[in-house]
Amino acid sequence: MTRIFAWIALIFGCVYFLLPLIGMAEFSLKMRRGVYSFDAYRKVFEDPTFWATFGYSLTLAAATIVVGVLLVVPTAYWVRLRLPKARPYIEFITLLPLVIPAIVVVFGYIRMFNTSSILPLTGSAIGTDFLLTMGYTTLALPYMYRSVDTGLRTIDVATLTEAAQTLGAGWITIMARIILPNVMIAVLSGAFLTLAIVMGEFTMAALLNRPAFGPYMQLLGANRAYEPPALAVIAFAITWGCMGLMQLVTRLAKHERAKA
Amino acid sequence: MIRRSKGTMDRLPLDWLGLLPFAIFALLFLILPTLKIVLGAFQGPDGGLTLQNMIDLNTASIRSAYWTSIKLSVITALLGGGIGFAMAAAVVFGGLPKRIRSPLLTFSGVASNFAGVPLAFAFIATLGPVGLVTIWLKTNFGINLRMMGFNLLSFWGLVITYLFFQIPLMILIITPALDGLKREWREAASVLGATGAQYWRMVALPILFPSLLGTFALLFANAFGAVATAFALTGPQLNIVPIKLFAQIRGDVLGNPNLGYALAFGMILITAAANTVYIVLRIRSERWLK
Amino acid sequence: MSYLNLSHLEKSFGQNHVVKDFDLAVEKGEFISLLGPSGCGKTTVLRMIAGFETPSSGSITIDGQDVTALKPNNRNIGMMFQAYALFPNLTVAENVGFGLKVKGVGRSERDARTKEILAMIGLPDLGGRYPFQLSGGQQQRVALARALAPRPRVLLLDEPLSALDAKVRVSLRNEIRSIQQELGITTIFVTHDQEEALSVSDRIVVMNGGKADQIGTPFEIYNRPATRFAAGFVGTLNVVPGQVVDPAAGLVAFGGQSLRIAAAVGQPTGANVSVALRPEALRLGREDAHEAVYSARVQSVQFMGSTIRIGVQIADQSLSMDAFNRSDRTPPKVGETIEVSVTGTNAILLD
């Protein structure tokens, strides 16, 4: 009895989730009348704007990951080592981006860092890129912090630090040589999630007027018929790839730990 | 060195210095921008304090935008939560093969992140006027979705599309909670004479209640703040709050810039209320389950 | 017909044959322990009585009613689990009243019964607390109260003491036993701890490999184990090689001396047999009532308090023996040679 309901629930879910994926895949192949072809993909790949926006988003994703790691790893480490009292507050702040919609945050940016403010970041392209990177870092913050903090929980931070200090290591050495390698899996898993988020992000990039992949997809969607589903397939492949890599590093880590 | 730092007061300020980079980041790029909005919501064009912006929100168009947004978020959170719960429960308790579990969770991870512009494309290709399902139903069964009143670019079309990321998010969050229900509770209840329904009503659901409501709040906020999916699906004309705000930021369509602040403040207020409920309930549930 | 009957119970999980042809007849009010190592099938037997597992074949009857196909919630059984299975969202009183509530018992009657049973387990004032506010021992008491409140026909205990501290474990097991005797409730107790089983049971079922090795009172199980497994699993045992001297008289030789072990031995003269001796069957010094006195070399001395466990070597065999501690006599020292008396009536002949 329960099992029948369970199967119904599962099959219903599968149909609902697979249909749009099949739909977009099928539609993306229909550009040439009457036969399936990869024309839509060819069109997309021949478009220099595709490569430009794709590259831009990729660069920003990399920058976001670097900023995120530099910000989150030392902070999470420090909180575990010295300031367990601060933990609830830090955790609260890292969860804020789930509460405050991205559109509100970016609205705040536009008003706070406009050309007439003390810090006129939106005045230049590079300044806006920096601002967008910061915005993405806040978006990724909840996932990054959680991932790293969980990673730190599995190692004995205090003992490792003391051991390194008795051997004469300084703080930078401790961070780079001891802590970071130990939470590498957590960092990587946070990084892949960040990549997936940044590659498809639309709101912040559109409102800051930067040539990112998300606004490019939206623009194409408003003007073309067959390229958008092809883009959707590509975007889905990217998301799937990021999640797959995330699983892979976690699994490899488990394997490694089992061996040790 | 670590032990020493614990008791001594003179080292304490130095310890706090370690949080400075994070604090500066959070202040500059998260807290101050938000405060700027909150303050702006209560300022007039001259910078003086006023409630006028709040009063100005009370127009038919803005009221309806909030109402539509809340309705959309509540319905997708309820449906997504319900279906996601059913699927998670099916996998955890339904006696389905164990092999299903891991792929389902991986897929949920992917699908919950596959939101925004490409998701809209996928649904247009499937349920749009010339989408796969639309055509299939028309040619094989003579069912014309459009004639039946279904339109992907409408409220219910948006609901169906939002469910694509709401359901997996629910699955991801609720599966660990379902795993936390001990087999002994179910067995103890049944040996005491309780039926399956009684066990769910008197034990399992009350235990899950905080996480359920909490996840509901999260799903609500998730839908409430979503811009990209709706924008890519329907363009700027759909009257929901995030899209109205989007249009306002781009072109100040409301004329009064401070009204934009008020609009955004309203969004913060609503998501914050939802999440306060979540945090309070979360603390309660953790007290039980330690 | 006994009160609780298990006949020809079999249970397989796939290829894994967990319970094999298990028979047990329990009288009303009896306290039976299922004792055995992990994986011996004792928990599976208990779960079949509760109804969580369906037997592959065989039947279970309670008070003349065949319950084999009945769902757990229709069996009217009480159960205590290993982990504290209290409902975390309900108070102590609500936990205890749960079984009555689902049966549709009215509030006033429920409250009265809850009060009565909480007083019985010695926690009359904790009705308003939540489980997380209680210690482990208190939680298990509440679990007992919850199991007993609906007046079940049978009480099942699934290693309820194994998660507790040693001290709490002993006091709670005595309490369970006294409440069980007071209520006269038929009880099945699953444990892997022989001391627990020996101290509280009316009868013990020693289980091994899915089968009942031996069923008997604690006295019988300990003193006359039927199988080598039962002998080895319950208590400490010295097993030494012996040779049959006179089958009719039950005389067996060990270390150059004869012991009268039983009225008659099944094996012929000269057959090799295993002789088992409990540590307390060996006596320190020369005792005239005993048939054999061996010269033994002391290998180890462990002072346990009221007793002293001494490891000795007799005829190339290592044995351990217990002696009572007496303040007027210093225990032997390692390396010393001492005299040890043995009598055949305290020895067990193993097949």
JSON list of N, CA and C in Angstrom, two decimals, chain B residues 182-185 187-195 198 202-203 206-207 287-290, chain C residues 47 52 72-73 77 79 81 83 85-89 98-99 101-103 130 132 146 150:
[
{"chain": "B", "resi": 182, "resn": "LYS", "atom": "N", "xyz": [13.46, 8.37, 14.15]},
{"chain": "B", "resi": 182, "resn": "LYS", "atom": "CA", "xyz": [14.02, 7.06, 14.49]},
{"chain": "B", "resi": 182, "resn": "LYS", "atom": "C", "xyz": [13.00, 5.96, 14.25]},
{"chain": "B", "resi": 183, "resn": "ARG", "atom": "N", "xyz": [13.52, 4.82, 13.81]},
{"chain": "B", "resi": 183, "resn": "ARG", "atom": "CA", "xyz": [12.66, 3.67, 13.58]},
{"chain": "B", "resi": 183, "resn": "ARG", "atom": "C", "xyz": [11.95, 3.29, 14.88]},
{"chain": "B", "resi": 184, "resn": "GLU", "atom": "N", "xyz": [12.66, 3.46, 16.01]},
{"chain": "B", "resi": 184, "resn": "GLU", "atom": "CA", "xyz": [12.08, 3.07, 17.30]},
{"chain": "B", "resi": 184, "resn": "GLU", "atom": "C", "xyz": [10.80, 3.84, 17.61]},
{"chain": "B", "resi": 185, "resn": "TRP", "atom": "N", "xyz": [10.72, 5.10, 17.16]},
{"chain": "B", "resi": 185, "resn": "TRP", "atom": "CA", "xyz": [9.51, 5.88, 17.46]},
{"chain": "B", "resi": 185, "resn": "TRP", "atom": "C", "xyz": [8.31, 5.25, 16.79]},
{"chain": "B", "resi": 187, "resn": "GLU", "atom": "N", "xyz": [8.06, 2.18, 15.77]},
{"chain": "B", "resi": 187, "resn": "GLU", "atom": "CA", "xyz": [7.78, 0.86, 16.35]},
{"chain": "B", "resi": 187, "resn": "GLU", "atom": "C", "xyz": [7.14, 0.98, 17.73]},
{"chain": "B", "resi": 188, "resn": "ALA", "atom": "N", "xyz": [7.65, 1.93, 18.52]},
{"chain": "B", "resi": 188, "resn": "ALA", "atom": "CA", "xyz": [7.08, 2.12, 19.85]},
{"chain": "B", "resi": 188, "resn": "ALA", "atom": "C", "xyz": [5.61, 2.51, 19.72]},
{"chain": "B", "resi": 189, "resn": "ALA", "atom": "N", "xyz": [5.33, 3.41, 18.78]},
{"chain": "B", "resi": 189, "resn": "ALA", "atom": "CA", "xyz": [3.94, 3.85, 18.60]},
{"chain": "B", "resi": 189, "resn": "ALA", "atom": "C", "xyz": [3.06, 2.68, 18.19]},
{"chain": "B", "resi": 190, "resn": "SER", "atom": "N", "xyz": [3.55, 1.85, 17.25]},
{"chain": "B", "resi": 190, "resn": "SER", "atom": "CA", "xyz": [2.68, 0.79, 16.76]},
{"chain": "B", "resi": 190, "resn": "SER", "atom": "C", "xyz": [2.48, -0.29, 17.82]},
{"chain": "B", "resi": 191, "resn": "VAL", "atom": "N", "xyz": [3.52, -0.55, 18.61]},
{"chain": "B", "resi": 191, "resn": "VAL", "atom": "CA", "xyz": [3.36, -1.57, 19.64]},
{"chain": "B", "resi": 191, "resn": "VAL", "atom": "C", "xyz": [2.44, -1.07, 20.76]},
{"chain": "B", "resi": 192, "resn": "LEU", "atom": "N", "xyz": [2.34, 0.26, 20.90]},
{"chain": "B", "resi": 192, "resn": "LEU", "atom": "CA", "xyz": [1.42, 0.83, 21.88]},
{"chain": "B", "resi": 192, "resn": "LEU", "atom": "C", "xyz": [0.00, 0.90, 21.34]},
{"chain": "B", "resi": 193, "resn": "GLY", "atom": "N", "xyz": [-0.18, 0.43, 20.10]},
{"chain": "B", "resi": 193, "resn": "GLY", "atom": "CA", "xyz": [-1.54, 0.34, 19.55]},
{"chain": "B", "resi": 193, "resn": "GLY", "atom": "C", "xyz": [-1.88, 1.41, 18.55]},
{"chain": "B", "resi": 194, "resn": "ALA", "atom": "N", "xyz": [-0.92, 2.28, 18.19]},
{"chain": "B", "resi": 194, "resn": "ALA", "atom": "CA", "xyz": [-1.24, 3.36, 17.27]},
{"chain": "B", "resi": 194, "resn": "ALA", "atom": "C", "xyz": [-1.24, 2.87, 15.83]},
{"chain": "B", "resi": 195, "resn": "THR", "atom": "N", "xyz": [-2.17, 3.38, 15.02]},
{"chain": "B", "resi": 195, "resn": "THR", "atom": "CA", "xyz": [-2.15, 3.08, 13.60]},
{"chain": "B", "resi": 195, "resn": "THR", "atom": "C", "xyz": [-1.11, 3.98, 12.94]},
{"chain": "B", "resi": 198, "resn": "GLN", "atom": "N", "xyz": [-2.17, 7.52, 13.13]},
{"chain": "B", "resi": 198, "resn": "GLN", "atom": "CA", "xyz": [-2.02, 8.09, 14.47]},
{"chain": "B", "resi": 198, "resn": "GLN", "atom": "C", "xyz": [-0.56, 8.42, 14.77]},
{"chain": "B", "resi": 202, "resn": "MET", "atom": "N", "xyz": [0.37, 12.15, 15.72]},
{"chain": "B", "resi": 202, "resn": "MET", "atom": "CA", "xyz": [0.72, 12.45, 17.10]},
{"chain": "B", "resi": 202, "resn": "MET", "atom": "C", "xyz": [2.23, 12.52, 17.34]},
{"chain": "B", "resi": 203, "resn": "VAL", "atom": "N", "xyz": [3.02, 11.87, 16.51]},
{"chain": "B", "resi": 203, "resn": "VAL", "atom": "CA", "xyz": [4.46, 11.85, 16.76]},
{"chain": "B", "resi": 203, "resn": "VAL", "atom": "C", "xyz": [5.26, 12.45, 15.60]},
{"chain": "B", "resi": 206, "resn": "PRO", "atom": "N", "xyz": [4.37, 16.27, 14.44]},
{"chain": "B", "resi": 206, "resn": "PRO", "atom": "CA", "xyz": [4.80, 17.26, 15.44]},
{"chain": "B", "resi": 206, "resn": "PRO", "atom": "C", "xyz": [6.32, 17.39, 15.53]},
{"chain": "B", "resi": 207, "resn": "ILE", "atom": "N", "xyz": [7.04, 16.26, 15.39]},
{"chain": "B", "resi": 207, "resn": "ILE", "atom": "CA", "xyz": [8.50, 16.34, 15.43]},
{"chain": "B", "resi": 207, "resn": "ILE", "atom": "C", "xyz": [9.02, 17.08, 14.21]},
{"chain": "B", "resi": 287, "resn": "ARG", "atom": "N", "xyz": [16.09, 21.67, 20.19]},
{"chain": "B", "resi": 287, "resn": "ARG", "atom": "CA", "xyz": [16.01, 21.37, 21.62]},
{"chain": "B", "resi": 287, "resn": "ARG", "atom": "C", "xyz": [15.49, 19.96, 21.83]},
{"chain": "B", "resi": 288, "resn": "TRP", "atom": "N", "xyz": [14.50, 19.59, 21.03]},
{"chain": "B", "resi": 288, "resn": "TRP", "atom": "CA", "xyz": [13.94, 18.24, 21.15]},
{"chain": "B", "resi": 288, "resn": "TRP", "atom": "C", "xyz": [14.92, 17.16, 20.76]},
{"chain": "B", "resi": 289, "resn": "LEU", "atom": "N", "xyz": [15.62, 17.43, 19.66]},
{"chain": "B", "resi": 289, "resn": "LEU", "atom": "CA", "xyz": [16.26, 16.32, 18.97]},
{"chain": "B", "resi": 289, "resn": "LEU", "atom": "C", "xyz": [17.71, 16.12, 19.32]},
{"chain": "B", "resi": 290, "resn": "LYS", "atom": "N", "xyz": [18.18, 16.77, 20.36]},
{"chain": "B", "resi": 290, "resn": "LYS", "atom": "CA", "xyz": [19.61, 16.60, 20.63]},
{"chain": "B", "resi": 290, "resn": "LYS", "atom": "C", "xyz": [19.90, 15.24, 21.24]},
{"chain": "C", "resi": 47, "resn": "ARG", "atom": "N", "xyz": [11.36, -9.41, 17.85]},
{"chain": "C", "resi": 47, "resn": "ARG", "atom": "CA", "xyz": [10.66, -8.57, 16.88]},
{"chain": "C", "resi": 47, "resn": "ARG", "atom": "C", "xyz": [9.52, -9.33, 16.20]},
{"chain": "C", "resi": 52, "resn": "PHE", "atom": "N", "xyz": [6.96, -6.84, 14.36]},
{"chain": "C", "resi": 52, "resn": "PHE", "atom": "CA", "xyz": [7.72, -6.01, 13.41]},
{"chain": "C", "resi": 52, "resn": "PHE", "atom": "C", "xyz": [8.26, -6.85, 12.27]},
{"chain": "C", "resi": 72, "resn": "PRO", "atom": "N", "xyz": [1.38, -5.19, 14.64]},
{"chain": "C", "resi": 72, "resn": "PRO", "atom": "CA", "xyz": [1.87, -4.89, 15.99]},
{"chain": "C", "resi": 72, "resn": "PRO", "atom": "C", "xyz": [0.83, -4.12, 16.82]},
{"chain": "C", "resi": 73, "resn": "ASN", "atom": "N", "xyz": [0.10, -3.20, 16.18]},
{"chain": "C", "resi": 73, "resn": "ASN", "atom": "CA", "xyz": [-0.80, -2.37, 16.98]},
{"chain": "C", "resi": 73, "resn": "ASN", "atom": "C", "xyz": [-2.07, -3.09, 17.42]},
{"chain": "C", "resi": 77, "resn": "ILE", "atom": "N", "xyz": [0.78, -5.50, 23.26]},
{"chain": "C", "resi": 77, "resn": "ILE", "atom": "CA", "xyz": [2.07, -5.89, 23.79]},
{"chain": "C", "resi": 77, "resn": "ILE", "atom": "C", "xyz": [2.78, -4.62, 24.24]},
{"chain": "C", "resi": 79, "resn": "MET", "atom": "N", "xyz": [6.59, -2.78, 24.97]},
{"chain": "C", "resi": 79, "resn": "MET", "atom": "CA", "xyz": [7.99, -3.03, 24.58]},
{"chain": "C", "resi": 79, "resn": "MET", "atom": "C", "xyz": [8.89, -1.89, 25.03]},
{"chain": "C", "resi": 81, "resn": "PHE", "atom": "N", "xyz": [12.78, -0.38, 24.29]},
{"chain": "C", "resi": 81, "resn": "PHE", "atom": "CA", "xyz": [13.81, -0.47, 23.26]},
{"chain": "C", "resi": 81, "resn": "PHE", "atom": "C", "xyz": [15.18, -0.16, 23.85]},
{"chain": "C", "resi": 83, "resn": "ALA", "atom": "N", "xyz": [17.67, 1.93, 22.45]},
{"chain": "C", "resi": 83, "resn": "ALA", "atom": "CA", "xyz": [17.83, 3.38, 22.51]},
{"chain": "C", "resi": 83, "resn": "ALA", "atom": "C", "xyz": [16.58, 3.93, 23.14]},
{"chain": "C", "resi": 85, "resn": "ALA", "atom": "N", "xyz": [13.53, 5.29, 23.18]},
{"chain": "C", "resi": 85, "resn": "ALA", "atom": "CA", "xyz": [12.60, 5.54, 22.09]},
{"chain": "C", "resi": 85, "resn": "ALA", "atom": "C", "xyz": [11.42, 6.39, 22.54]},
{"chain": "C", "resi": 86, "resn": "LEU", "atom": "N", "xyz": [11.63, 7.22, 23.56]},
{"chain": "C", "resi": 86, "resn": "LEU", "atom": "CA", "xyz": [10.54, 8.11, 23.98]},
{"chain": "C", "resi": 86, "resn": "LEU", "atom": "C", "xyz": [10.26, 9.12, 22.88]},
{"chain": "C", "resi": 87, "resn": "PHE", "atom": "N", "xyz": [8.99, 9.51, 22.76]},
{"chain": "C", "resi": 87, "resn": "PHE", "atom": "CA", "xyz": [8.64, 10.51, 21.76]},
{"chain": "C", "resi": 87, "resn": "PHE", "atom": "C", "xyz": [9.14, 11.87, 22.25]},
{"chain": "C", "resi": 88, "resn": "PRO", "atom": "N", "xyz": [10.04, 12.51, 21.50]},
{"chain": "C", "resi": 88, "resn": "PRO", "atom": "CA", "xyz": [10.69, 13.72, 22.03]},
{"chain": "C", "resi": 88, "resn": "PRO", "atom": "C", "xyz": [9.75, 14.92, 22.11]},
{"chain": "C", "resi": 89, "resn": "ASN", "atom": "N", "xyz": [8.64, 14.86, 21.36]},
{"chain": "C", "resi": 89, "resn": "ASN", "atom": "CA", "xyz": [7.74, 16.01, 21.34]},
{"chain": "C", "resi": 89, "resn": "ASN", "atom": "C", "xyz": [6.68, 15.95, 22.42]},
{"chain": "C", "resi": 98, "resn": "PHE", "atom": "N", "xyz": [0.30, 7.69, 26.08]},
{"chain": "C", "resi": 98, "resn": "PHE", "atom": "CA", "xyz": [0.12, 7.54, 24.63]},
{"chain": "C", "resi": 98, "resn": "PHE", "atom": "C", "xyz": [-0.70, 6.31, 24.26]},
{"chain": "C", "resi": 99, "resn": "GLY", "atom": "N", "xyz": [-0.31, 5.17, 24.84]},
{"chain": "C", "resi": 99, "resn": "GLY", "atom": "CA", "xyz": [-0.99, 3.92, 24.50]},
{"chain": "C", "resi": 99, "resn": "GLY", "atom": "C", "xyz": [-2.47, 3.97, 24.84]},
{"chain": "C", "resi": 101, "resn": "LYS", "atom": "N", "xyz": [-4.26, 6.75, 25.06]},
{"chain": "C", "resi": 101, "resn": "LYS", "atom": "CA", "xyz": [-4.90, 7.76, 24.22]},
{"chain": "C", "resi": 101, "resn": "LYS", "atom": "C", "xyz": [-5.29, 7.16, 22.87]},
{"chain": "C", "resi": 102, "resn": "VAL", "atom": "N", "xyz": [-4.36, 6.41, 22.25]},
{"chain": "C", "resi": 102, "resn": "VAL", "atom": "CA", "xyz": [-4.70, 5.85, 20.94]},
{"chain": "C", "resi": 102, "resn": "VAL", "atom": "C", "xyz": [-5.77, 4.77, 21.06]},
{"chain": "C", "resi": 103, "resn": "LYS", "atom": "N", "xyz": [-5.93, 4.23, 22.27]},
{"chain": "C", "resi": 103, "resn": "LYS", "atom": "CA", "xyz": [-7.00, 3.24, 22.44]},
{"chain": "C", "resi": 103, "resn": "LYS", "atom": "C", "xyz": [-8.33, 3.92, 22.74]},
{"chain": "C", "resi": 130, "resn": "TYR", "atom": "N", "xyz": [10.08, 17.10, 29.63]},
{"chain": "C", "resi": 130, "resn": "TYR", "atom": "CA", "xyz": [10.29, 16.50, 28.31]},
{"chain": "C", "resi": 130, "resn": "TYR", "atom": "C", "xyz": [11.44, 15.49, 28.39]},
{"chain": "C", "resi": 132, "resn": "PHE", "atom": "N", "xyz": [14.14, 15.11, 26.85]},
{"chain": "C", "resi": 132, "resn": "PHE", "atom": "CA", "xyz": [15.52, 15.60, 26.79]},
{"chain": "C", "resi": 132, "resn": "PHE", "atom": "C", "xyz": [15.98, 16.18, 28.12]},
{"chain": "C", "resi": 146, "resn": "ARG", "atom": "N", "xyz": [5.67, 3.67, 30.06]},
{"chain": "C", "resi": 146, "resn": "ARG", "atom": "CA", "xyz": [4.88, 3.81, 28.85]},
{"chain": "C", "resi": 146, "resn": "ARG", "atom": "C", "xyz": [4.44, 2.44, 28.33]},
{"chain": "C", "resi": 150, "resn": "PRO", "atom": "N", "xyz": [-0.73, 0.67, 29.20]},
{"chain": "C", "resi": 150, "resn": "PRO", "atom": "CA", "xyz": [-1.97, 0.08, 28.62]},
{"chain": "C", "resi": 150, "resn": "PRO", "atom": "C", "xyz": [-2.25, -1.34, 29.07]}
]
